[in-house]
Amino acid sequence: MQAPPMVAANTLHLAQAVVSRCADCHHRLADRQAIEQRVSGLAVFGSAYGASIGESGLCVLHDRLVSPDDHCARFSAAVPIDALGINES
Amino acid sequence: MNQVTRELPQGGEVAAGGAVNSRRGPFSNEDWWSVWVGLLLVAVAWLTFASGSSIRWLASAPAKWTSLAQAGTDLAAHVPNYVALFVVFAVIFGIALAVLKQRLAHFLPAFLILFVVSLFIFETAAWTQASHYNLEAPLVALLLGLIVSNLVRLPAWFQAGLRVEFFIKVGIVLLGATLPFTLLVWAGPVAVGQATVVSLLTFFVIFFTGRALGLDRRFAAVLGVGGAVCGVSAAIAIAGAVRAKREQASVAITLVVLWAIVMIFVLPFASHALGLSTGVAGAWIGTSEFADAAGIAAAQAYGDIARNAGGAIAGAPEAALQNFTLMKVVGRDIWIGIWAFVLAWVATTRWDAFEDGVQVKKVDAGEIWARFPKFVIGFVIASALITWIASSYSLADYRKVVTPDLVAPITALRTWAFTFCFLSIGLTTRLGSLSKTGWKPFLAFTVGVAINIVVGYVMSVHVFAGYWDSVGH
């Protein structure tokens, strides 16, 4: 069943707001082994697999540590938009 | 298909549907796994003890020897014990690391090498003349690792076996089982008080020196907490909390690593030269070292020096490690979440927005728990469990039965875990691959190091000397 236009627009707006989080961004590196490789010395007396790093990941675009709920204008989705349930039309 | 649809996942921990796999679950990080592994070993030791037996057979370590022939005979006689011990460690570490999505095919052969070299280090330290040449196990492991990693390019797969933080956290949980809970309750508040004074002072000295030298606020904060709280873990926690640049985190970590390694050698020998008791030296090392693993290496080395000093150093050898742990883990480490929360709040509400357009989410108190070092929970539970078990024995029975059949095997397992860690520190420290720091961050951090050591010394040796001595006895 087709959603009314207003509801569809609101759904798209909401979905885009959710999608634009760093958590869903192509530029955010969350792989812990890769973070250890990119941050010199991290594995010597620390670890990217420990609790202290929390949910932080590395934004490879800004070369900065970011949290999943951060965002910026240069967001680029990491997963196919269909999988996120967004109406592309 | 639009532009967004064409972007594909990039090797990150991105689950189908865009959800990011949480690192907060009870099986999702090394801290939680160190709790499970440590408590499992303690529970097995306890159940075996309760059934009238002991895990002494498994928790083997080389006996003291005077000639190579004697060492060889002892080694050959205990081959089955060492094989069994390797299998137990390999299985439980392997399960943990497999769940954390590390490659077992790399970890297992690397760990086999690590185990064999650790055994060699144990054998060396068991030589009756070893102390004469300062061949304490932590120092031998560290030096050997440093020499090998800086002269030979180790294969990438071998790095999978060098889990410094995991080994040290497992060892700290096991250490809890040898530390009376009453001591934890009694000494904890003093440790927190002393550590708070020194941590705050060190942080502000590094932060304001860094600012005076023109360093960015976020960079100065990462440097400050790296020096004041718990080294590399603190540096990466605060870098994440204030959204520091990757290079800033790398430089802060490099400075922590360099100074921590220097202090592993300086603090035990300085303590010896100054004639400090083991309890006081442990408190000083706990206040002034920068990383848990480095501090445990220094404290254990001083305990070993005291053990072989024929009574020339006051206090029980074990007191150096106990007081270090009280000061570092209870006094400093557990506050990392609070530091992260406060600095994240300051960064988002008081400091300039990012020029590169990154918008930071509102800070929430969940940050405190998310970054809390969970292994401390295992440390406290292990301490409470063994204290409860010991409470039903008289002192004479405790020394005659509980110590040799329960506490001593757990201590041996702990020493193994620490030796894996010390060797891993050396093998992962490739000086050429560390970041170039620049003189400004180096100077800011070094001023903090000097303040930290002097104030830590004054508080441990003059202000609370009697207290730390009494804990040591």
Coordinates of N, CA and C in Angstrom, one line a residue, chain B residues 249-467:
Chain B
A249 N 46.6 11.9 18.8 CA 46.5 10.7 19.6 C 47.8 9.9 19.4
S250 N 48.3 9.8 18.2 CA 49.6 9.0 18.0 C 50.7 9.6 18.7
V251 N 50.8 11.0 18.7 CA 52.0 11.6 19.3 C 51.9 11.4 20.8
A252 N 50.7 11.6 21.4 CA 50.5 11.5 22.8 C 50.9 10.0 23.2
I253 N 50.4 9.1 22.5 CA 50.7 7.7 22.8 C 52.2 7.4 22.7
T254 N 52.8 8.0 21.7 CA 54.3 7.8 21.5 C 55.0 8.3 22.7
L255 N 54.6 9.5 23.2 CA 55.3 10.0 24.4 C 55.1 9.1 25.6
V256 N 53.9 8.6 25.8 CA 53.6 7.8 26.9 C 54.4 6.5 26.8
V257 N 54.5 5.9 25.6 CA 55.3 4.7 25.4 C 56.8 4.9 25.8
L258 N 57.3 6.0 25.2 CA 58.7 6.2 25.5 C 59.0 6.4 27.0
W259 N 58.3 7.3 27.6 CA 58.5 7.6 29.0 C 58.2 6.4 29.9
A260 N 57.2 5.6 29.5 CA 56.8 4.5 30.3 C 57.9 3.4 30.3
I261 N 58.6 3.3 29.1 CA 59.7 2.3 29.0 C 60.9 2.8 29.8
V262 N 61.2 4.1 29.7 CA 62.3 4.6 30.5 C 62.0 4.4 32.0
M263 N 60.8 4.6 32.4 CA 60.5 4.5 33.9 C 60.5 3.0 34.4
I264 N 60.3 2.1 33.5 CA 60.4 0.7 33.9 C 61.8 0.4 34.4
F265 N 62.8 1.0 33.9 CA 64.1 0.8 34.3 C 64.5 1.7 35.4
V266 N 64.1 3.0 35.3 CA 64.5 4.0 36.2 C 63.9 3.8 37.6
L267 N 62.6 3.6 37.7 CA 61.9 3.6 39.0 C 62.4 2.5 40.0
P268 N 62.6 1.2 39.5 CA 63.1 0.2 40.4 C 64.5 0.4 40.9
F269 N 65.4 0.9 40.0 CA 66.7 1.1 40.4 C 66.9 2.4 41.3
A270 N 66.1 3.4 41.0 CA 66.0 4.6 41.8 C 65.5 4.2 43.2
S271 N 64.5 3.4 43.3 CA 63.9 3.0 44.6 C 64.9 2.2 45.4
H272 N 65.7 1.4 44.7 CA 66.8 0.6 45.3 C 67.9 1.6 45.8
A273 N 68.3 2.5 45.0 CA 69.3 3.4 45.4 C 68.9 4.3 46.5
L274 N 67.6 4.6 46.6 CA 67.1 5.5 47.7 C 66.7 4.7 48.9
G275 N 66.9 3.3 48.8 CA 66.6 2.5 50.0 C 65.1 2.4 50.4
L276 N 64.2 2.5 49.4 CA 62.8 2.5 49.7 C 62.3 1.1 50.0
S277 N 61.4 1.0 51.0 CA 60.8 -0.3 51.2 C 59.9 -0.7 50.0
T278 N 59.6 -2.0 50.0 CA 58.8 -2.5 48.8 C 57.4 -1.8 48.8
G279 N 56.8 -1.6 50.0 CA 55.5 -1.0 50.0 C 55.5 0.5 49.5
V280 N 56.5 1.2 49.9 CA 56.6 2.6 49.5 C 57.0 2.7 48.0
A281 N 57.9 1.9 47.6 CA 58.3 1.9 46.2 C 57.1 1.6 45.3
G282 N 56.3 0.6 45.7 CA 55.1 0.2 45.0 C 54.1 1.4 44.8
A283 N 53.9 2.1 45.9 CA 53.0 3.3 45.9 C 53.6 4.4 44.9
W284 N 54.9 4.6 45.0 CA 55.6 5.6 44.1 C 55.4 5.2 42.7
I285 N 55.7 3.9 42.4 CA 55.6 3.5 41.0 C 54.2 3.6 40.5
G286 N 53.2 3.3 41.4 CA 51.8 3.4 41.0 C 51.4 4.8 40.8
T287 N 52.0 5.7 41.4 CA 51.6 7.1 41.2 C 52.3 7.7 40.0
S288 N 53.5 7.2 39.7 CA 54.3 7.9 38.7 C 54.6 7.2 37.4
E289 N 54.2 5.9 37.3 CA 54.3 5.2 36.0 C 53.1 5.6 35.1
F290 N 53.2 5.4 33.8 CA 52.2 5.9 32.9 C 51.2 4.8 32.4
A291 N 51.6 3.6 32.5 CA 50.8 2.5 31.9 C 50.8 1.4 32.9
D292 N 49.7 0.7 32.9 CA 49.5 -0.5 33.9 C 50.6 -1.5 33.6
A293 N 50.8 -1.9 32.4 CA 51.8 -2.9 32.0 C 53.2 -2.5 32.4
A294 N 53.5 -1.3 32.1 CA 54.9 -0.8 32.4 C 55.1 -0.7 33.9
G295 N 54.1 -0.3 34.7 CA 54.2 -0.2 36.1 C 54.3 -1.5 36.8
I296 N 53.5 -2.5 36.3 CA 53.6 -3.8 36.8 C 55.0 -4.4 36.6
A297 N 55.6 -4.2 35.4 CA 56.9 -4.6 35.1 C 57.9 -4.0 36.1
A298 N 57.8 -2.7 36.4 CA 58.7 -2.0 37.3 C 58.5 -2.5 38.7
A299 N 57.2 -2.7 39.2 CA 56.9 -3.1 40.5 C 57.3 -4.6 40.7
Q300 N 57.1 -5.4 39.8 CA 57.5 -6.8 39.9 C 59.0 -6.9 39.9
A301 N 59.7 -6.1 39.1 CA 61.1 -6.1 39.1 C 61.7 -5.7 40.5
Y302 N 61.0 -4.7 41.1 CA 61.5 -4.3 42.4 C 61.2 -5.3 43.5
G303 N 60.1 -6.0 43.3 CA 59.8 -7.1 44.3 C 60.8 -8.2 44.1
D304 N 61.2 -8.5 42.9 CA 62.2 -9.5 42.6 C 63.6 -9.1 43.2
I305 N 63.9 -7.8 43.0 CA 65.2 -7.3 43.6 C 65.2 -7.5 45.1
A306 N 64.0 -7.1 45.7 CA 63.9 -7.2 47.2 C 64.0 -8.7 47.6
R307 N 63.4 -9.6 46.9 CA 63.4 -11.0 47.2 C 64.8 -11.6 47.3
N308 N 65.6 -11.1 46.4 CA 67.0 -11.6 46.3 C 68.0 -10.7 47.0
A309 N 67.5 -9.7 47.8 CA 68.4 -8.8 48.4 C 68.8 -9.3 49.8
G310 N 68.4 -10.4 50.2 CA 68.7 -11.0 51.6 C 68.3 -10.1 52.7
G311 N 67.2 -9.5 52.6 CA 66.7 -8.7 53.7 C 67.1 -7.2 53.7
A312 N 67.9 -6.9 52.7 CA 68.5 -5.5 52.7 C 67.4 -4.5 52.3
I313 N 66.3 -4.9 51.7 CA 65.2 -4.0 51.4 C 64.0 -4.4 52.2
A314 N 63.5 -3.4 53.0 CA 62.4 -3.7 53.9 C 61.1 -4.0 53.2
G315 N 60.2 -4.8 53.9 CA 58.9 -5.1 53.3 C 58.8 -6.4 52.6
A316 N 57.6 -6.9 52.4 CA 57.4 -8.2 51.7 C 57.6 -7.9 50.2
P317 N 58.3 -8.8 49.5 CA 58.5 -8.6 48.0 C 57.2 -8.3 47.3
E318 N 56.1 -9.0 47.7 CA 54.8 -8.9 47.0 C 54.2 -7.5 47.2
A319 N 54.6 -6.8 48.3 CA 54.0 -5.5 48.6 C 54.2 -4.5 47.5
A320 N 55.3 -4.6 46.7 CA 55.5 -3.6 45.6 C 54.4 -3.7 44.6
L321 N 54.1 -5.0 44.2 CA 53.0 -5.2 43.3 C 51.7 -4.8 43.8
Q322 N 51.4 -5.2 45.1 CA 50.1 -4.9 45.7 C 49.9 -3.4 45.8
N323 N 50.9 -2.7 46.3 CA 50.6 -1.2 46.4 C 50.6 -0.5 45.1
F324 N 51.4 -1.0 44.1 CA 51.3 -0.5 42.8 C 49.9 -0.6 42.3
T325 N 49.3 -1.8 42.4 CA 48.0 -2.1 41.9 C 46.9 -1.2 42.6
L326 N 47.0 -1.1 43.9 CA 46.1 -0.3 44.7 C 46.1 1.2 44.1
M327 N 47.3 1.7 44.0 CA 47.5 3.1 43.6 C 47.1 3.3 42.1
K328 N 47.5 2.4 41.2 CA 47.3 2.6 39.8 C 45.9 2.2 39.4
V329 N 45.5 1.0 39.8 CA 44.2 0.5 39.3 C 43.0 1.2 40.1
V330 N 43.1 1.2 41.4 CA 42.1 1.8 42.2 C 42.1 3.3 42.3
G331 N 43.4 3.8 42.4 CA 43.5 5.3 42.5 C 43.4 6.0 41.2
R332 N 43.8 5.4 40.1 CA 43.9 6.2 38.9 C 43.0 5.7 37.7
D333 N 43.1 4.4 37.5 CA 42.4 3.8 36.3 C 40.9 4.0 36.3
I334 N 40.3 3.8 37.4 CA 38.8 3.7 37.4 C 38.2 5.1 37.1
W335 N 39.0 6.1 37.1 CA 38.4 7.5 36.9 C 38.4 7.9 35.4
I336 N 38.9 7.0 34.5 CA 39.1 7.3 33.1 C 37.7 7.8 32.5
G337 N 36.6 7.1 32.9 CA 35.3 7.5 32.3 C 34.9 8.9 32.7
I338 N 35.2 9.2 34.0 CA 34.9 10.6 34.5 C 35.7 11.6 33.7
W339 N 37.0 11.4 33.5 CA 37.8 12.3 32.8 C 37.3 12.5 31.3
A340 N 36.9 11.4 30.7 CA 36.4 11.4 29.3 C 35.1 12.2 29.3
F341 N 34.2 12.0 30.2 CA 32.9 12.7 30.3 C 33.1 14.2 30.5
V342 N 33.9 14.5 31.5 CA 34.1 16.0 31.8 C 34.8 16.7 30.6
L343 N 35.8 16.1 30.0 CA 36.6 16.7 28.9 C 35.7 16.8 27.6
A344 N 34.9 15.8 27.4 CA 34.0 15.8 26.3 C 33.0 17.0 26.5
W345 N 32.5 17.1 27.7 CA 31.5 18.2 28.0 C 32.2 19.6 27.8
V346 N 33.4 19.7 28.3 CA 34.2 21.0 28.1 C 34.4 21.3 26.6
A347 N 34.8 20.2 25.9 CA 35.2 20.4 24.5 C 34.0 20.8 23.7
T348 N 32.8 20.3 24.0 CA 31.6 20.6 23.2 C 31.0 21.9 23.6
T349 N 31.1 22.3 24.9 CA 30.4 23.5 25.3 C 31.4 24.7 25.5
R350 N 32.7 24.5 25.6 CA 33.5 25.7 25.9 C 34.6 25.9 24.8
W351 N 34.9 24.9 24.0 CA 36.0 25.1 23.0 C 35.4 25.3 21.7
D352 N 36.2 25.8 20.8 CA 35.8 26.2 19.4 C 35.2 25.0 18.7
A353 N 34.3 25.2 17.8 CA 33.8 24.2 16.9 C 34.9 23.8 15.9
F354 N 34.7 22.6 15.3 CA 35.7 22.2 14.3 C 35.6 22.9 13.0
E355 N 36.8 23.3 12.5 CA 36.8 24.0 11.2 C 36.4 23.1 10.0
D356 N 36.6 21.7 10.2 CA 36.3 20.8 9.2 C 34.8 20.4 9.1
G357 N 34.0 21.0 10.0 CA 32.5 20.8 9.8 C 32.0 19.6 10.6
V358 N 32.8 18.9 11.3 CA 32.3 17.7 12.1 C 31.4 18.3 13.2
Q359 N 30.2 17.7 13.3 CA 29.2 18.2 14.4 C 29.2 17.1 15.4
V360 N 29.5 17.4 16.7 CA 29.6 16.5 17.7 C 28.3 16.3 18.4
K361 N 28.0 15.0 18.8 CA 26.7 14.8 19.5 C 26.8 15.3 20.9
K362 N 25.6 15.5 21.5 CA 25.5 16.0 22.9 C 26.2 14.9 23.8
V363 N 27.0 15.4 24.7 CA 27.6 14.4 25.6 C 26.6 13.8 26.6
D364 N 26.7 12.5 26.8 CA 25.8 11.8 27.7 C 26.6 11.0 28.8
A365 N 26.0 10.8 29.9 CA 26.7 10.2 31.0 C 27.1 8.8 30.8
G366 N 26.5 8.2 29.7 CA 26.8 6.8 29.4 C 28.3 6.6 29.0
E367 N 28.9 7.7 28.7 CA 30.3 7.8 28.3 C 31.2 7.2 29.5
I368 N 30.7 7.5 30.7 CA 31.5 7.1 31.9 C 31.6 5.6 32.0
W369 N 30.4 5.0 31.8 CA 30.4 3.5 31.9 C 31.1 2.9 30.7
A370 N 30.8 3.5 29.5 CA 31.3 2.9 28.3 C 32.8 2.7 28.3
R371 N 33.5 3.7 28.9 CA 35.0 3.7 28.9 C 35.6 3.2 30.2
F372 N 34.7 2.8 31.1 CA 35.2 2.3 32.4 C 36.0 1.0 32.2
P373 N 37.2 0.9 32.9 CA 38.0 -0.3 32.7 C 37.4 -1.5 33.4
K374 N 36.6 -2.3 32.7 CA 35.8 -3.4 33.3 C 36.6 -4.4 34.1
F375 N 37.9 -4.6 33.7 CA 38.7 -5.6 34.4 C 38.8 -5.3 35.9
V376 N 38.6 -4.1 36.3 CA 38.7 -3.7 37.7 C 37.6 -4.5 38.4
I377 N 36.4 -4.8 37.8 CA 35.3 -5.5 38.4 C 35.8 -6.9 38.7
G378 N 36.5 -7.5 37.8 CA 37.0 -8.9 38.0 C 38.1 -8.9 39.1
F379 N 38.9 -7.9 39.1 CA 39.9 -7.7 40.2 C 39.3 -7.7 41.6
V380 N 38.2 -6.9 41.7 CA 37.5 -6.8 43.0 C 36.8 -8.1 43.4
I381 N 36.1 -8.7 42.4 CA 35.4 -10.0 42.7 C 36.4 -11.1 43.1
A382 N 37.5 -11.2 42.4 CA 38.5 -12.2 42.7 C 39.0 -12.0 44.1
S383 N 39.3 -10.7 44.5 CA 39.8 -10.4 45.8 C 38.7 -10.8 46.9
A384 N 37.5 -10.5 46.6 CA 36.4 -10.8 47.6 C 36.2 -12.3 47.7
L385 N 36.3 -13.0 46.6 CA 36.0 -14.5 46.6 C 37.1 -15.2 47.4
I386 N 38.3 -14.9 47.2 CA 39.4 -15.6 47.9 C 39.4 -15.2 49.4
T387 N 39.1 -13.9 49.7 CA 39.0 -13.5 51.1 C 37.9 -14.2 51.8
W388 N 36.8 -14.4 51.1 CA 35.7 -15.2 51.7 C 36.1 -16.6 52.0
I389 N 36.8 -17.2 51.0 CA 37.2 -18.6 51.2 C 38.2 -18.7 52.4
A390 N 39.1 -17.7 52.4 CA 40.2 -17.8 53.4 C 39.6 -17.5 54.8
S391 N 38.5 -16.8 54.9 CA 37.9 -16.4 56.2 C 37.5 -17.6 57.1
S392 N 37.4 -18.8 56.4 CA 36.9 -20.0 57.2 C 38.2 -20.8 57.7
Y393 N 39.4 -20.3 57.5 CA 40.6 -21.0 57.9 C 41.3 -20.1 59.0
S394 N 41.9 -20.8 59.9 CA 42.8 -20.1 60.9 C 44.0 -19.7 60.1
L395 N 44.8 -18.7 60.7 CA 46.0 -18.2 60.0 C 47.0 -19.3 59.7
A396 N 47.1 -20.2 60.7 CA 48.1 -21.4 60.5 C 47.6 -22.3 59.4
D397 N 46.3 -22.6 59.3 CA 45.8 -23.4 58.2 C 45.9 -22.7 56.9
Y398 N 45.7 -21.4 56.9 CA 45.8 -20.6 55.7 C 47.2 -20.7 55.1
R399 N 48.2 -20.6 56.0 CA 49.6 -20.6 55.5 C 49.9 -22.1 55.1
K400 N 49.4 -23.0 55.8 CA 49.8 -24.4 55.5 C 49.0 -25.1 54.3
V401 N 47.7 -24.6 54.2 CA 46.9 -25.3 53.2 C 46.5 -24.4 52.0
V402 N 45.9 -23.2 52.4 CA 45.4 -22.3 51.3 C 46.5 -21.7 50.5
T403 N 47.5 -21.3 51.1 CA 48.6 -20.6 50.3 C 49.2 -21.6 49.3
P404 N 49.7 -22.8 49.7 CA 50.4 -23.6 48.7 C 49.4 -24.2 47.7
D405 N 48.2 -24.5 48.1 CA 47.3 -25.3 47.2 C 46.3 -24.4 46.4
L406 N 46.1 -23.1 46.8 CA 45.2 -22.3 46.1 C 45.9 -21.0 45.6
V407 N 46.4 -20.2 46.6 CA 47.0 -18.9 46.2 C 48.2 -19.0 45.4
A408 N 49.1 -19.9 45.8 CA 50.4 -20.0 45.0 C 50.2 -20.4 43.5
P409 N 49.3 -21.4 43.2 CA 49.1 -21.7 41.8 C 48.5 -20.5 41.0
I410 N 47.6 -19.8 41.7 CA 47.0 -18.6 41.0 C 48.1 -17.5 40.8
T411 N 49.0 -17.4 41.8 CA 50.1 -16.5 41.6 C 51.0 -16.9 40.4
A412 N 51.2 -18.2 40.3 CA 52.1 -18.7 39.2 C 51.4 -18.4 37.8
L413 N 50.1 -18.6 37.7 CA 49.4 -18.3 36.5 C 49.5 -16.8 36.2
R414 N 49.3 -16.0 37.2 CA 49.5 -14.5 37.1 C 50.8 -14.1 36.5
T415 N 51.9 -14.8 37.1 CA 53.2 -14.4 36.6 C 53.4 -14.8 35.2
W416 N 52.8 -15.9 34.8 CA 52.9 -16.3 33.3 C 52.2 -15.2 32.5
A417 N 51.0 -14.8 32.9 CA 50.3 -13.8 32.1 C 51.1 -12.5 32.0
F418 N 51.7 -12.1 33.2 CA 52.5 -10.9 33.2 C 53.8 -11.0 32.2
T419 N 54.4 -12.2 32.3 CA 55.5 -12.4 31.4 C 55.2 -12.3 29.9
F420 N 54.0 -12.9 29.6 CA 53.5 -12.8 28.2 C 53.4 -11.3 27.8
C421 N 52.9 -10.6 28.8 CA 52.7 -9.1 28.6 C 54.1 -8.4 28.4
F422 N 55.0 -8.6 29.3 CA 56.3 -7.9 29.3 C 57.0 -8.2 27.9
L423 N 57.0 -9.5 27.6 CA 57.6 -9.8 26.3 C 56.9 -9.1 25.1
S424 N 55.6 -9.1 25.2 CA 54.8 -8.5 24.1 C 55.1 -7.0 24.0
I425 N 55.3 -6.3 25.2 CA 55.6 -4.9 25.2 C 56.9 -4.7 24.3
G426 N 57.9 -5.4 24.6 CA 59.2 -5.3 23.9 C 59.0 -5.6 22.4
L427 N 58.3 -6.6 22.1 CA 58.1 -7.1 20.7 C 57.2 -6.1 19.9
T428 N 56.4 -5.4 20.6 CA 55.5 -4.4 19.8 C 56.1 -3.0 19.7
T429 N 57.2 -2.8 20.5 CA 57.8 -1.4 20.6 C 58.8 -1.3 19.5
R430 N 58.4 -0.9 18.3 CA 59.4 -0.6 17.2 C 59.6 0.9 17.2
L431 N 60.7 1.3 17.7 CA 61.0 2.7 17.8 C 60.8 3.5 16.5
G432 N 61.2 2.8 15.4 CA 61.2 3.5 14.1 C 59.7 3.7 13.7
S433 N 58.8 3.0 14.2 CA 57.4 3.1 13.7 C 56.6 4.1 14.5
L434 N 57.2 4.6 15.6 CA 56.4 5.5 16.5 C 56.4 6.9 15.8
S435 N 55.4 7.7 16.1 CA 55.3 9.0 15.5 C 56.4 9.9 15.9
K436 N 56.8 10.8 15.0 CA 57.7 11.9 15.4 C 56.9 12.9 16.2
T437 N 57.4 13.3 17.3 CA 56.5 14.0 18.3 C 56.6 15.5 18.1
G438 N 57.8 16.0 17.7 CA 58.0 17.5 17.7 C 58.4 17.9 19.1
W439 N 59.1 19.0 19.2 CA 59.7 19.4 20.5 C 58.6 20.0 21.5
K440 N 57.6 20.6 21.0 CA 56.6 21.2 21.9 C 55.8 20.2 22.7
P441 N 55.2 19.2 22.0 CA 54.5 18.2 22.8 C 55.5 17.4 23.7
F442 N 56.7 17.2 23.2 CA 57.7 16.5 24.1 C 58.0 17.3 25.3
L443 N 58.2 18.6 25.1 CA 58.5 19.4 26.3 C 57.4 19.5 27.3
A444 N 56.1 19.7 26.8 CA 55.0 19.8 27.7 C 54.8 18.5 28.5
F445 N 55.0 17.4 27.8 CA 54.8 16.1 28.4 C 55.9 15.8 29.4
T446 N 57.1 16.2 29.1 CA 58.3 15.9 29.9 C 58.2 16.8 31.2
V447 N 57.7 18.0 31.1 CA 57.5 18.8 32.3 C 56.6 18.1 33.3
G448 N 55.5 17.5 32.7 CA 54.5 16.8 33.5 C 55.1 15.5 34.1
V449 N 56.0 14.9 33.4 CA 56.7 13.7 33.9 C 57.5 14.0 35.1
A450 N 58.2 15.2 35.0 CA 59.1 15.6 36.1 C 58.3 15.9 37.4
I451 N 57.2 16.6 37.2 CA 56.3 17.0 38.3 C 55.7 15.7 38.9
N452 N 55.2 14.8 38.0 CA 54.6 13.6 38.5 C 55.5 12.8 39.3
I453 N 56.8 12.7 38.9 CA 57.7 11.8 39.6 C 58.1 12.5 41.0
V454 N 58.3 13.8 41.0 CA 58.7 14.5 42.2 C 57.6 14.4 43.2
V455 N 56.4 14.8 42.8 CA 55.3 14.9 43.7 C 54.9 13.5 44.2
G456 N 54.9 12.5 43.2 CA 54.6 11.1 43.6 C 55.6 10.6 44.6
Y457 N 56.8 11.0 44.5 CA 57.9 10.6 45.5 C 57.6 11.2 46.8
V458 N 57.3 12.5 46.8 CA 57.1 13.2 48.1 C 55.9 12.6 48.8
M459 N 54.8 12.4 48.1 CA 53.6 11.8 48.8 C 53.8 10.4 49.2
S460 N 54.5 9.6 48.4 CA 54.7 8.2 48.8 C 55.7 8.0 49.9
V461 N 56.8 8.8 49.8 CA 57.9 8.6 50.7 C 57.8 9.4 52.0
H462 N 57.2 10.6 51.9 CA 57.2 11.5 53.1 C 55.7 11.6 53.7
V463 N 54.8 11.9 52.8 CA 53.4 12.2 53.4 C 52.8 10.9 53.9
F464 N 52.8 9.8 53.1 CA 52.1 8.6 53.4 C 53.0 7.4 53.6
A465 N 54.3 7.7 53.9 CA 55.3 6.6 54.0 C 54.8 5.5 55.0
G466 N 54.5 6.0 56.2 CA 54.1 5.0 57.3 C 52.9 4.2 56.8
Y467 N 52.0 4.8 56.1 CA 50.8 4.1 55.7 C 51.2 3.0 54.7

